[in-house]
Amino acid sequence: MIIIKNYGKEYVDRGIIKWNGMYLSEHTEQMYNEQAAIKNRPTQKLQMTTNQIQSVLVEGFKNSLVIAIQKEERNLDGDYSPDVIGHIIGFDERGLFIDQQKVDFDEIRHVEIRSTPKWFNIDE
């Protein structure tokens, strides 16, 4: 906060806040969307060994648990794609099917078991 004396009157300058009204609503919406995209960008998870991946997948398949798989693929910016989340409904010699989506075994970087909320704990 800066106090400016001009023609015998004191003026309190609020800094950059007073200039926020100069932005158009389209600009502020675009800035918020960019900030949200950066905030929600998937982070790199630890690379798991084949044995670790296999044990988590077996546990998830046996107990019909929800799993989350981070694939090795990246986009042009170098960001990882969002996790594939769901139940394992089947598999073949090359990969597995998670809720109608095929994931090859050699694409898997990280896998974890996700807890499913109980119906009585869900807030509405």
Short mmCIF file of N, CA and C in Angstrom, two decimals:
data_model
loop_
_atom_site.label_atom_id
_atom_site.label_comp_id
_atom_site.label_asym_id
_atom_site.label_seq_id
_atom_site.Cartn_x
_atom_site.Cartn_y
_atom_site.Cartn_z
N MET A 1 0.85 -1.16 0.00
CA MET A 1 0.00 0.00 0.00
C MET A 1 0.90 1.23 0.00
N ILE A 2 0.67 2.10 -0.95
CA ILE A 2 1.48 3.29 -1.12
C ILE A 2 0.59 4.52 -0.93
N ILE A 3 1.09 5.49 -0.18
CA ILE A 3 0.36 6.74 0.01
C ILE A 3 0.96 7.77 -0.92
N ILE A 4 0.16 8.34 -1.78
CA ILE A 4 0.61 9.34 -2.75
C ILE A 4 0.01 10.68 -2.36
N LYS A 5 0.86 11.70 -2.30
CA LYS A 5 0.38 13.06 -2.01
C LYS A 5 0.33 13.82 -3.32
N ASN A 6 -0.88 14.29 -3.65
CA ASN A 6 -1.08 14.99 -4.90
C ASN A 6 -1.94 16.22 -4.64
N TYR A 7 -1.40 17.38 -4.85
CA TYR A 7 -2.10 18.64 -4.66
C TYR A 7 -2.66 18.78 -3.27
N GLY A 8 -1.89 18.38 -2.29
CA GLY A 8 -2.30 18.54 -0.91
C GLY A 8 -3.26 17.47 -0.40
N LYS A 9 -3.66 16.53 -1.24
CA LYS A 9 -4.56 15.45 -0.82
C LYS A 9 -3.79 14.14 -0.81
N GLU A 10 -4.12 13.32 0.16
CA GLU A 10 -3.48 12.01 0.22
C GLU A 10 -4.34 10.99 -0.51
N TYR A 11 -3.67 10.17 -1.25
CA TYR A 11 -4.34 9.14 -2.04
C TYR A 11 -3.69 7.80 -1.71
N VAL A 12 -4.49 6.79 -1.37
CA VAL A 12 -3.97 5.47 -1.04
C VAL A 12 -4.07 4.59 -2.30
N ASP A 13 -2.89 4.21 -2.78
CA ASP A 13 -2.84 3.36 -3.96
C ASP A 13 -2.92 1.90 -3.53
N ARG A 14 -3.89 1.17 -4.06
CA ARG A 14 -4.07 -0.23 -3.67
C ARG A 14 -3.21 -1.18 -4.49
N GLY A 15 -2.41 -0.69 -5.37
CA GLY A 15 -1.54 -1.55 -6.16
C GLY A 15 -2.27 -2.14 -7.35
N ILE A 16 -1.93 -3.35 -7.70
CA ILE A 16 -2.42 -3.99 -8.91
C ILE A 16 -3.91 -4.30 -8.86
N ILE A 17 -4.49 -4.35 -7.68
CA ILE A 17 -5.90 -4.74 -7.55
C ILE A 17 -6.81 -3.80 -8.34
N LYS A 18 -6.48 -2.52 -8.38
CA LYS A 18 -7.36 -1.58 -9.07
C LYS A 18 -7.37 -1.80 -10.58
N TRP A 19 -6.37 -2.49 -11.12
CA TRP A 19 -6.31 -2.70 -12.55
C TRP A 19 -7.03 -3.97 -12.99
N ASN A 20 -7.49 -4.78 -12.05
CA ASN A 20 -8.20 -6.00 -12.43
C ASN A 20 -9.48 -5.72 -13.21
N GLY A 21 -10.08 -4.57 -13.01
CA GLY A 21 -11.28 -4.22 -13.76
C GLY A 21 -11.02 -3.95 -15.22
N MET A 22 -9.77 -3.81 -15.61
CA MET A 22 -9.42 -3.54 -17.00
C MET A 22 -9.48 -4.80 -17.85
N TYR A 23 -9.44 -5.98 -17.24
CA TYR A 23 -9.49 -7.21 -18.01
C TYR A 23 -10.93 -7.48 -18.46
N LEU A 24 -11.05 -8.03 -19.65
CA LEU A 24 -12.36 -8.44 -20.12
C LEU A 24 -12.74 -9.75 -19.46
N SER A 25 -14.02 -10.04 -19.40
CA SER A 25 -14.46 -11.27 -18.75
C SER A 25 -13.92 -12.50 -19.49
N GLU A 26 -13.75 -12.39 -20.82
CA GLU A 26 -13.20 -13.51 -21.58
C GLU A 26 -11.75 -13.78 -21.17
N HIS A 27 -11.01 -12.72 -20.91
CA HIS A 27 -9.61 -12.88 -20.50
C HIS A 27 -9.51 -13.53 -19.13
N THR A 28 -10.32 -13.07 -18.20
CA THR A 28 -10.25 -13.66 -16.85
C THR A 28 -10.70 -15.11 -16.88
N GLU A 29 -11.71 -15.43 -17.70
CA GLU A 29 -12.16 -16.82 -17.80
C GLU A 29 -11.06 -17.70 -18.39
N GLN A 30 -10.37 -17.18 -19.39
CA GLN A 30 -9.27 -17.94 -20.00
C GLN A 30 -8.14 -18.14 -19.00
N MET A 31 -7.82 -17.12 -18.19
CA MET A 31 -6.77 -17.25 -17.18
C MET A 31 -7.15 -18.29 -16.13
N TYR A 32 -8.41 -18.28 -15.69
CA TYR A 32 -8.87 -19.26 -14.71
C TYR A 32 -8.82 -20.68 -15.28
N ASN A 33 -9.21 -20.82 -16.56
CA ASN A 33 -9.17 -22.14 -17.19
C ASN A 33 -7.74 -22.66 -17.32
N GLU A 34 -6.81 -21.78 -17.66
CA GLU A 34 -5.41 -22.18 -17.76
C GLU A 34 -4.85 -22.58 -16.40
N GLN A 35 -5.20 -21.83 -15.36
CA GLN A 35 -4.75 -22.16 -14.02
C GLN A 35 -5.34 -23.49 -13.56
N ALA A 36 -6.61 -23.74 -13.88
CA ALA A 36 -7.24 -25.00 -13.50
C ALA A 36 -6.62 -26.17 -14.25
N ALA A 37 -6.27 -25.96 -15.53
CA ALA A 37 -5.63 -27.03 -16.30
C ALA A 37 -4.27 -27.36 -15.74
N ILE A 38 -3.52 -26.36 -15.32
CA ILE A 38 -2.20 -26.59 -14.73
C ILE A 38 -2.35 -27.30 -13.38
N LYS A 39 -3.34 -26.90 -12.61
CA LYS A 39 -3.56 -27.50 -11.29
C LYS A 39 -3.99 -28.95 -11.40
N ASN A 40 -4.81 -29.28 -12.41
CA ASN A 40 -5.37 -30.62 -12.56
C ASN A 40 -4.52 -31.52 -13.46
N ARG A 41 -3.34 -31.05 -13.85
CA ARG A 41 -2.47 -31.85 -14.71
C ARG A 41 -1.98 -33.08 -13.94
N PRO A 42 -2.10 -34.27 -14.54
CA PRO A 42 -1.63 -35.47 -13.86
C PRO A 42 -0.13 -35.42 -13.60
N THR A 43 0.27 -35.82 -12.41
CA THR A 43 1.68 -35.81 -12.06
C THR A 43 2.30 -37.16 -12.35
N GLN A 44 3.61 -37.15 -12.50
CA GLN A 44 4.33 -38.39 -12.76
C GLN A 44 4.39 -39.21 -11.48
N LYS A 45 3.96 -40.46 -11.59
CA LYS A 45 4.01 -41.36 -10.45
C LYS A 45 5.24 -42.26 -10.58
N LEU A 46 5.59 -42.91 -9.50
CA LEU A 46 6.78 -43.76 -9.51
C LEU A 46 6.62 -44.93 -10.48
N GLN A 47 7.69 -45.24 -11.18
CA GLN A 47 7.71 -46.39 -12.07
C GLN A 47 7.75 -47.65 -11.22
N MET A 48 6.80 -48.54 -11.45
CA MET A 48 6.74 -49.79 -10.68
C MET A 48 7.39 -50.91 -11.48
N THR A 49 7.88 -51.90 -10.78
CA THR A 49 8.44 -53.07 -11.45
C THR A 49 7.30 -53.96 -11.96
N THR A 50 7.65 -54.88 -12.82
CA THR A 50 6.65 -55.79 -13.37
C THR A 50 6.00 -56.63 -12.28
N ASN A 51 6.79 -57.07 -11.31
CA ASN A 51 6.24 -57.87 -10.22
C ASN A 51 5.28 -57.07 -9.35
N GLN A 52 5.61 -55.81 -9.08
CA GLN A 52 4.73 -54.96 -8.29
C GLN A 52 3.41 -54.72 -9.02
N ILE A 53 3.50 -54.44 -10.31
CA ILE A 53 2.30 -54.21 -11.11
C ILE A 53 1.44 -55.46 -11.13
N GLN A 54 2.08 -56.59 -11.31
CA GLN A 54 1.34 -57.86 -11.38
C GLN A 54 0.62 -58.17 -10.07
N SER A 55 1.28 -57.95 -8.94
CA SER A 55 0.64 -58.26 -7.66
C SER A 55 -0.56 -57.35 -7.40
N VAL A 56 -0.47 -56.08 -7.75
CA VAL A 56 -1.61 -55.17 -7.55
C VAL A 56 -2.76 -55.55 -8.49
N LEU A 57 -2.44 -55.89 -9.73
CA LEU A 57 -3.49 -56.28 -10.68
C LEU A 57 -4.19 -57.56 -10.26
N VAL A 58 -3.44 -58.52 -9.75
CA VAL A 58 -4.03 -59.78 -9.30
C VAL A 58 -4.96 -59.53 -8.12
N GLU A 59 -4.51 -58.70 -7.17
CA GLU A 59 -5.35 -58.39 -6.01
C GLU A 59 -6.63 -57.66 -6.44
N GLY A 60 -6.49 -56.71 -7.35
CA GLY A 60 -7.66 -55.97 -7.84
C GLY A 60 -8.63 -56.86 -8.58
N PHE A 61 -8.11 -57.80 -9.37
CA PHE A 61 -9.00 -58.70 -10.13
C PHE A 61 -9.68 -59.71 -9.22
N LYS A 62 -8.92 -60.30 -8.28
CA LYS A 62 -9.50 -61.30 -7.37
C LYS A 62 -10.62 -60.72 -6.52
N ASN A 63 -10.39 -59.52 -6.00
CA ASN A 63 -11.34 -58.92 -5.06
C ASN A 63 -12.31 -57.94 -5.71
N SER A 64 -12.26 -57.83 -7.04
CA SER A 64 -13.13 -56.93 -7.80
C SER A 64 -13.06 -55.49 -7.25
N LEU A 65 -11.83 -54.99 -7.13
CA LEU A 65 -11.60 -53.65 -6.61
C LEU A 65 -11.41 -52.65 -7.75
N VAL A 66 -11.64 -51.39 -7.45
CA VAL A 66 -11.40 -50.32 -8.42
C VAL A 66 -9.91 -50.01 -8.42
N ILE A 67 -9.32 -49.99 -9.62
CA ILE A 67 -7.90 -49.68 -9.73
C ILE A 67 -7.71 -48.46 -10.62
N ALA A 68 -6.55 -47.82 -10.45
CA ALA A 68 -6.18 -46.67 -11.28
C ALA A 68 -4.83 -46.97 -11.91
N ILE A 69 -4.77 -46.86 -13.22
CA ILE A 69 -3.55 -47.15 -13.97
C ILE A 69 -3.05 -45.88 -14.63
N GLN A 70 -1.77 -45.56 -14.39
CA GLN A 70 -1.14 -44.48 -15.14
C GLN A 70 -0.36 -45.12 -16.28
N LYS A 71 -0.70 -44.73 -17.50
CA LYS A 71 -0.04 -45.27 -18.67
C LYS A 71 1.25 -44.51 -18.94
N GLU A 72 2.12 -45.14 -19.68
CA GLU A 72 3.42 -44.55 -20.00
C GLU A 72 3.33 -43.43 -21.02
N GLU A 73 2.21 -43.33 -21.73
CA GLU A 73 2.08 -42.35 -22.81
C GLU A 73 2.02 -40.91 -22.28
N ARG A 74 2.52 -40.00 -23.12
CA ARG A 74 2.49 -38.56 -22.81
C ARG A 74 1.98 -37.80 -24.02
N ASN A 75 1.49 -36.59 -23.78
CA ASN A 75 1.05 -35.75 -24.89
C ASN A 75 2.23 -34.93 -25.41
N LEU A 76 1.99 -34.02 -26.33
CA LEU A 76 3.08 -33.25 -26.94
C LEU A 76 3.77 -32.31 -25.95
N ASP A 77 3.06 -31.93 -24.89
CA ASP A 77 3.66 -31.06 -23.86
C ASP A 77 4.46 -31.85 -22.84
N GLY A 78 4.45 -33.17 -22.94
CA GLY A 78 5.18 -34.01 -22.00
C GLY A 78 4.37 -34.39 -20.76
N ASP A 79 3.08 -34.09 -20.78
CA ASP A 79 2.22 -34.40 -19.64
C ASP A 79 1.64 -35.80 -19.80
N TYR A 80 1.47 -36.48 -18.67
CA TYR A 80 0.85 -37.80 -18.68
C TYR A 80 -0.65 -37.67 -18.87
N SER A 81 -1.24 -38.69 -19.46
CA SER A 81 -2.69 -38.69 -19.64
C SER A 81 -3.35 -39.02 -18.31
N PRO A 82 -4.62 -38.67 -18.15
CA PRO A 82 -5.32 -39.00 -16.90
C PRO A 82 -5.34 -40.50 -16.68
N ASP A 83 -5.42 -40.90 -15.41
CA ASP A 83 -5.42 -42.31 -15.05
C ASP A 83 -6.65 -43.02 -15.62
N VAL A 84 -6.46 -44.27 -15.98
CA VAL A 84 -7.57 -45.14 -16.38
C VAL A 84 -8.09 -45.76 -15.09
N ILE A 85 -9.34 -45.48 -14.75
CA ILE A 85 -9.90 -45.91 -13.48
C ILE A 85 -11.10 -46.81 -13.72
N GLY A 86 -11.15 -47.93 -13.01
CA GLY A 86 -12.30 -48.81 -13.12
C GLY A 86 -11.99 -50.21 -12.62
N HIS A 87 -12.91 -51.13 -12.90
CA HIS A 87 -12.75 -52.53 -12.53
C HIS A 87 -12.12 -53.30 -13.68
N ILE A 88 -11.33 -54.30 -13.37
CA ILE A 88 -10.79 -55.19 -14.39
C ILE A 88 -11.90 -56.18 -14.75
N ILE A 89 -12.33 -56.13 -16.02
CA ILE A 89 -13.42 -57.02 -16.42
C ILE A 89 -12.91 -58.20 -17.24
N GLY A 90 -11.65 -58.18 -17.62
CA GLY A 90 -11.09 -59.29 -18.38
C GLY A 90 -9.69 -58.97 -18.83
N PHE A 91 -9.05 -59.97 -19.43
CA PHE A 91 -7.69 -59.77 -19.92
C PHE A 91 -7.40 -60.78 -21.01
N ASP A 92 -6.34 -60.52 -21.78
CA ASP A 92 -5.84 -61.46 -22.77
C ASP A 92 -4.32 -61.49 -22.65
N GLU A 93 -3.64 -62.06 -23.65
CA GLU A 93 -2.19 -62.21 -23.54
C GLU A 93 -1.44 -60.89 -23.65
N ARG A 94 -2.06 -59.84 -24.20
CA ARG A 94 -1.38 -58.56 -24.38
C ARG A 94 -1.74 -57.51 -23.34
N GLY A 95 -2.90 -57.63 -22.72
CA GLY A 95 -3.31 -56.60 -21.78
C GLY A 95 -4.59 -56.93 -21.07
N LEU A 96 -5.20 -55.90 -20.48
CA LEU A 96 -6.43 -56.10 -19.73
C LEU A 96 -7.46 -55.07 -20.12
N PHE A 97 -8.70 -55.38 -19.78
CA PHE A 97 -9.82 -54.51 -20.09
C PHE A 97 -10.34 -53.90 -18.79
N ILE A 98 -10.38 -52.58 -18.78
CA ILE A 98 -10.90 -51.86 -17.62
C ILE A 98 -12.11 -51.06 -18.08
N ASP A 99 -13.28 -51.53 -17.69
CA ASP A 99 -14.53 -50.87 -18.06
C ASP A 99 -14.55 -50.48 -19.54
N GLN A 100 -14.41 -51.45 -20.41
CA GLN A 100 -14.49 -51.30 -21.87
C GLN A 100 -13.28 -50.59 -22.49
N GLN A 101 -12.22 -50.36 -21.74
CA GLN A 101 -11.01 -49.76 -22.30
C GLN A 101 -9.86 -50.75 -22.20
N LYS A 102 -9.12 -50.92 -23.28
CA LYS A 102 -8.02 -51.88 -23.32
C LYS A 102 -6.73 -51.17 -22.92
N VAL A 103 -5.98 -51.78 -22.01
CA VAL A 103 -4.67 -51.27 -21.60
C VAL A 103 -3.67 -52.41 -21.75
N ASP A 104 -2.67 -52.21 -22.58
CA ASP A 104 -1.64 -53.23 -22.75
C ASP A 104 -0.72 -53.26 -21.54
N PHE A 105 -0.18 -54.44 -21.24
CA PHE A 105 0.68 -54.59 -20.08
C PHE A 105 1.94 -53.73 -20.19
N ASP A 106 2.49 -53.59 -21.41
CA ASP A 106 3.72 -52.81 -21.56
C ASP A 106 3.49 -51.30 -21.49
N GLU A 107 2.23 -50.86 -21.46
CA GLU A 107 1.91 -49.43 -21.33
C GLU A 107 1.82 -48.98 -19.87
N ILE A 108 1.73 -49.91 -18.94
CA ILE A 108 1.46 -49.56 -17.54
C ILE A 108 2.72 -49.05 -16.87
N ARG A 109 2.62 -47.86 -16.29
CA ARG A 109 3.72 -47.27 -15.53
C ARG A 109 3.51 -47.45 -14.03
N HIS A 110 2.27 -47.23 -13.60
CA HIS A 110 1.94 -47.29 -12.17
C HIS A 110 0.50 -47.76 -12.03
N VAL A 111 0.26 -48.57 -11.04
CA VAL A 111 -1.11 -49.03 -10.77
C VAL A 111 -1.34 -49.00 -9.27
N GLU A 112 -2.55 -48.60 -8.88
CA GLU A 112 -2.89 -48.56 -7.46
C GLU A 112 -4.36 -48.91 -7.29
N ILE A 113 -4.67 -49.38 -6.11
CA ILE A 113 -6.06 -49.71 -5.78
C ILE A 113 -6.72 -48.47 -5.22
N ARG A 114 -7.87 -48.13 -5.78
CA ARG A 114 -8.64 -46.99 -5.30
C ARG A 114 -9.74 -47.50 -4.39
N SER A 115 -9.95 -46.79 -3.32
CA SER A 115 -11.04 -47.17 -2.43
C SER A 115 -12.34 -46.61 -2.97
N THR A 116 -13.37 -47.39 -2.88
CA THR A 116 -14.69 -46.93 -3.31
C THR A 116 -15.46 -46.47 -2.08
N PRO A 117 -16.07 -45.30 -2.14
CA PRO A 117 -16.81 -44.82 -0.98
C PRO A 117 -18.05 -45.66 -0.72
N LYS A 118 -18.35 -45.87 0.52
CA LYS A 118 -19.57 -46.58 0.89
C LYS A 118 -20.76 -45.67 0.66
N TRP A 119 -21.90 -46.25 0.39
CA TRP A 119 -23.08 -45.46 0.08
C TRP A 119 -23.50 -44.57 1.24
N PHE A 120 -23.19 -44.96 2.47
CA PHE A 120 -23.60 -44.16 3.61
C PHE A 120 -22.61 -43.06 3.94
N ASN A 121 -21.45 -43.02 3.27
CA ASN A 121 -20.46 -41.96 3.49
C ASN A 121 -20.48 -40.90 2.41
N ILE A 122 -21.27 -41.07 1.39
CA ILE A 122 -21.30 -40.12 0.29
C ILE A 122 -22.12 -38.90 0.69
N ASP A 123 -21.46 -37.72 0.58
CA ASP A 123 -22.15 -36.45 0.90
C ASP A 123 -22.89 -35.98 -0.34
N GLU A 124 -24.07 -35.46 -0.13
CA GLU A 124 -24.85 -34.94 -1.25
C GLU A 124 -24.99 -33.45 -1.12
#
